[in-house]
């Protein structure tokens, strides 16, 4: 029988703190959200390992260290609104909900969205709401957003997502153009311009709907 409370503490001490996660509020969020409830049935024993773990239906939750570094980079504030693209069963949304005022958790898979909604209800995460829709379209209805986080590697970040950022808004994602070496990036919107900074290397599971467009070869 796995002691999940101890496993959660070990994850924070051995994976997060050792990778320069220093935000106390973020660390407390990882200590308080039970990741084992968000993984696929039968995979609970792997919930706190430093790998992407199955959430079901072919989707995976990003490794805790990657999630933590991405979220720390956006410097979330308590009054902000965040869009979580590809929430799956809602783990990263629940982490974000500890840091911001409102989380819009976007998911296209109906059964995963239902599980995320159940998880929020069971854990009393009352400032996160699940919405269904195409992931690469974002969810402009509730925008603009102070923060957008993408759960999974993408070939590129569509402009329609950065268009949904508020002035001063930040977007974090892992971009993998097919070279098998993903790079975590932070985009910041200032007026009509968007700047990009590479944060670290990361290889994670691709997110459906963000594949590179195939070009014609003559």
Coordinates of C-alpha atoms in Angstrom, one line a residue:
X1 CA 0.0 0.0 0.0
X2 CA 1.4 3.4 -1.0
X3 CA 1.6 6.1 1.6
X4 CA 0.4 8.9 -0.7
X5 CA 1.0 11.7 1.9
X6 CA 4.6 10.7 2.2
X7 CA 5.0 10.2 -1.5
X8 CA 3.6 13.7 -2.0
X9 CA 6.1 15.2 0.4
X10 CA 9.0 13.2 -1.2
X11 CA 7.9 14.6 -4.6
X12 CA 8.1 18.1 -3.3
X13 CA 11.4 17.6 -1.5
X14 CA 13.2 15.6 -4.2
X15 CA 11.7 16.8 -7.5
X16 CA 10.6 20.4 -6.9
X17 CA 12.8 22.0 -4.2
X18 CA 15.9 20.5 -5.9
X19 CA 14.8 22.1 -9.2
X20 CA 14.7 25.7 -7.8
X21 CA 11.0 25.7 -7.0
X22 CA 11.1 28.4 -4.2
X23 CA 7.6 29.9 -4.3
X24 CA 6.1 28.9 -0.9
X25 CA 2.5 29.2 -2.1
X26 CA 3.2 26.9 -5.1
X27 CA 5.0 24.4 -2.9
X28 CA 2.0 24.3 -0.5
X29 CA -0.3 23.8 -3.4
X30 CA 1.7 20.7 -4.5
X31 CA 1.6 19.4 -0.9
X32 CA -2.1 19.8 -0.6
X33 CA -3.5 18.5 -4.0
X34 CA -3.7 14.7 -4.0
X35 CA -2.3 13.8 -7.5
X36 CA -3.3 10.2 -7.1
X37 CA -6.9 11.1 -7.6
X38 CA -6.2 12.6 -11.0
X39 CA -4.3 9.7 -12.6
X40 CA -5.9 6.9 -14.6
X41 CA -7.3 3.9 -12.7
X42 CA -4.5 1.4 -11.9
X43 CA -1.7 4.0 -12.1
X44 CA -2.0 5.6 -8.7
X45 CA 1.3 4.0 -7.6
X46 CA 3.0 6.1 -10.3
X47 CA 1.3 9.4 -9.4
X48 CA 4.3 11.0 -7.7
X49 CA 7.1 9.7 -10.0
X50 CA 9.0 12.3 -12.1
X51 CA 7.4 11.2 -15.4
X52 CA 4.3 12.0 -17.4
X53 CA 1.5 9.7 -15.9
X54 CA -1.6 8.5 -17.7
X55 CA -4.8 10.4 -17.0
X56 CA -6.8 8.1 -19.3
X57 CA -8.0 8.1 -22.9
X58 CA -4.4 8.4 -24.2
X59 CA -3.7 11.6 -22.3
X60 CA -1.1 12.2 -19.6
X61 CA -0.5 14.6 -16.8
X62 CA 2.8 16.4 -17.1
X63 CA 5.7 15.5 -14.8
X64 CA 5.4 17.5 -11.5
X65 CA 8.7 19.2 -12.0
X66 CA 7.7 20.5 -15.4
X67 CA 4.3 21.7 -14.2
X68 CA 5.9 23.4 -11.2
X69 CA 8.6 25.2 -13.2
X70 CA 6.1 26.4 -15.8
X71 CA 3.6 27.7 -13.2
X72 CA 6.4 29.4 -11.1
X73 CA 7.6 31.2 -14.3
X74 CA 4.2 32.9 -14.8
X75 CA 4.3 34.5 -11.3
X76 CA 0.6 33.9 -10.7
X77 CA -1.2 36.5 -8.5
X78 CA -4.3 35.9 -6.3
X79 CA -6.6 38.2 -8.3
X80 CA -5.8 36.8 -11.7
X81 CA -7.8 34.7 -14.2
X82 CA -6.0 31.7 -15.7
X83 CA -6.9 29.5 -18.7
X84 CA -5.7 25.9 -18.5
X85 CA -5.6 24.4 -22.0
X86 CA -6.0 20.6 -22.1
X87 CA -6.9 20.2 -18.4
X88 CA -7.5 16.4 -18.8
X89 CA -8.6 15.4 -15.3
X90 CA -7.8 18.7 -13.8
X91 CA -4.6 18.3 -11.7
X92 CA -2.7 21.4 -12.9
X93 CA -6.0 23.3 -12.8
X94 CA -6.3 22.4 -9.1
X95 CA -2.7 23.6 -8.5
X96 CA -3.4 26.9 -10.3
X97 CA -6.6 27.4 -8.4
X98 CA -4.5 27.6 -5.2
X99 CA -2.6 30.6 -6.7
X100 CA -5.2 32.7 -8.7
X101 CA -8.7 34.0 -8.4
X102 CA -10.3 31.9 -11.2
X103 CA -9.3 29.0 -13.4
X104 CA -11.0 28.2 -16.7
X105 CA -10.2 24.5 -17.4
X106 CA -10.6 23.8 -21.1
X107 CA -10.9 20.2 -22.3
X108 CA -12.2 18.6 -25.5
X109 CA -12.6 15.0 -24.2
X110 CA -16.1 14.7 -22.6
X111 CA -15.2 11.9 -20.2
X112 CA -12.0 13.6 -19.0
X113 CA -13.9 16.9 -18.6
X114 CA -16.5 15.1 -16.4
X115 CA -13.7 13.6 -14.3
X116 CA -12.1 17.0 -13.8
X117 CA -15.5 18.4 -12.8
X118 CA -16.0 15.6 -10.3
X119 CA -12.5 16.1 -8.9
X120 CA -13.1 19.8 -8.4
X121 CA -16.4 19.0 -6.6
X122 CA -14.9 16.3 -4.4
X123 CA -11.9 18.5 -3.4
X124 CA -14.0 21.7 -3.0
X125 CA -12.1 23.5 -5.7
X126 CA -14.8 26.2 -6.1
X127 CA -12.8 28.7 -8.2
X128 CA -12.2 26.4 -11.2
X129 CA -14.7 25.7 -13.9
X130 CA -14.5 23.1 -16.6
X131 CA -15.5 24.1 -20.2
X132 CA -15.6 21.9 -23.2
X133 CA -14.2 23.0 -26.6
X134 CA -11.4 22.8 -29.1
X135 CA -8.1 23.2 -27.3
X136 CA -6.2 25.1 -30.0
X137 CA -9.1 27.6 -30.2
X138 CA -8.8 28.6 -26.5
X139 CA -11.9 30.0 -24.8
X140 CA -12.3 33.6 -25.7
X141 CA -15.7 33.8 -24.0
X142 CA -14.1 34.2 -20.6
X143 CA -11.0 36.1 -21.7
X144 CA -8.8 38.0 -21.7
X145 CA -6.6 36.0 -19.4
X146 CA -3.8 37.0 -17.2
X147 CA -2.3 33.5 -17.5
X148 CA -2.6 30.7 -20.1
X149 CA -1.0 27.3 -19.4
X150 CA -0.9 24.5 -21.9
X151 CA -0.8 20.9 -20.6
X152 CA 1.4 19.0 -23.1
X153 CA 3.9 19.7 -25.8
X154 CA 2.8 21.7 -28.9
X155 CA 4.4 22.2 -32.2
X156 CA 3.6 25.9 -32.1
X157 CA 1.5 28.3 -30.1
X158 CA -1.4 29.6 -32.2
X159 CA -1.8 33.4 -32.3
X160 CA -5.5 32.9 -31.4
X161 CA -4.2 31.9 -27.9
X162 CA -1.9 34.8 -27.4
X163 CA -4.8 37.0 -28.7
X164 CA -6.7 35.9 -25.6
X165 CA -4.0 37.2 -23.2
X166 CA -4.6 40.5 -21.3
X167 CA -2.1 43.2 -21.5
X168 CA 0.8 42.0 -19.3
X169 CA -0.6 38.4 -19.6
X170 CA 1.8 35.4 -19.6
X171 CA 1.6 32.1 -21.4
X172 CA 3.6 29.1 -20.6
X173 CA 4.0 25.9 -22.7
X174 CA 6.5 23.3 -23.9
X175 CA 7.2 23.7 -27.6
X176 CA 8.5 20.7 -29.6
X177 CA 8.8 21.3 -33.3
X178 CA 9.5 17.6 -34.0
X179 CA 13.2 17.6 -33.2
X180 CA 12.4 15.5 -30.0
X181 CA 13.9 18.2 -27.8
X182 CA 11.1 20.3 -26.3
X183 CA 11.7 23.7 -24.8
X184 CA 9.6 25.3 -22.1
X185 CA 8.8 28.9 -23.1
X186 CA 7.3 31.9 -21.4
X187 CA 5.4 34.4 -23.6
X188 CA 4.5 37.9 -22.3
X189 CA 2.1 40.2 -24.0
X190 CA 2.8 43.9 -23.9
X191 CA 0.2 45.9 -25.9
X192 CA 0.1 44.4 -29.3
X193 CA 3.4 42.7 -29.1
X194 CA 4.4 39.3 -27.6
X195 CA 7.9 38.5 -26.4
X196 CA 9.2 35.0 -25.8
X197 CA 11.8 33.6 -23.5
X198 CA 13.1 30.0 -23.4
X199 CA 13.1 28.7 -19.8
X200 CA 14.5 25.1 -19.9
X201 CA 14.6 21.9 -22.0
X202 CA 11.7 19.5 -21.5
X203 CA 10.5 16.4 -23.3
X204 CA 6.8 15.7 -22.5
X205 CA 3.8 14.1 -24.1
X206 CA 2.2 16.0 -27.1
X207 CA -1.2 17.6 -26.7
X208 CA -3.7 16.6 -29.4
X209 CA -4.8 19.4 -31.7
X210 CA -1.4 21.3 -31.8
X211 CA 0.4 19.2 -34.4
X212 CA 2.5 21.0 -37.0
X213 CA 0.7 21.5 -40.3
X214 CA 1.9 19.2 -43.1
X215 CA 3.4 21.1 -46.0
X216 CA 3.4 20.0 -49.6
X217 CA 6.6 18.6 -51.1
X218 CA 7.2 19.3 -54.8

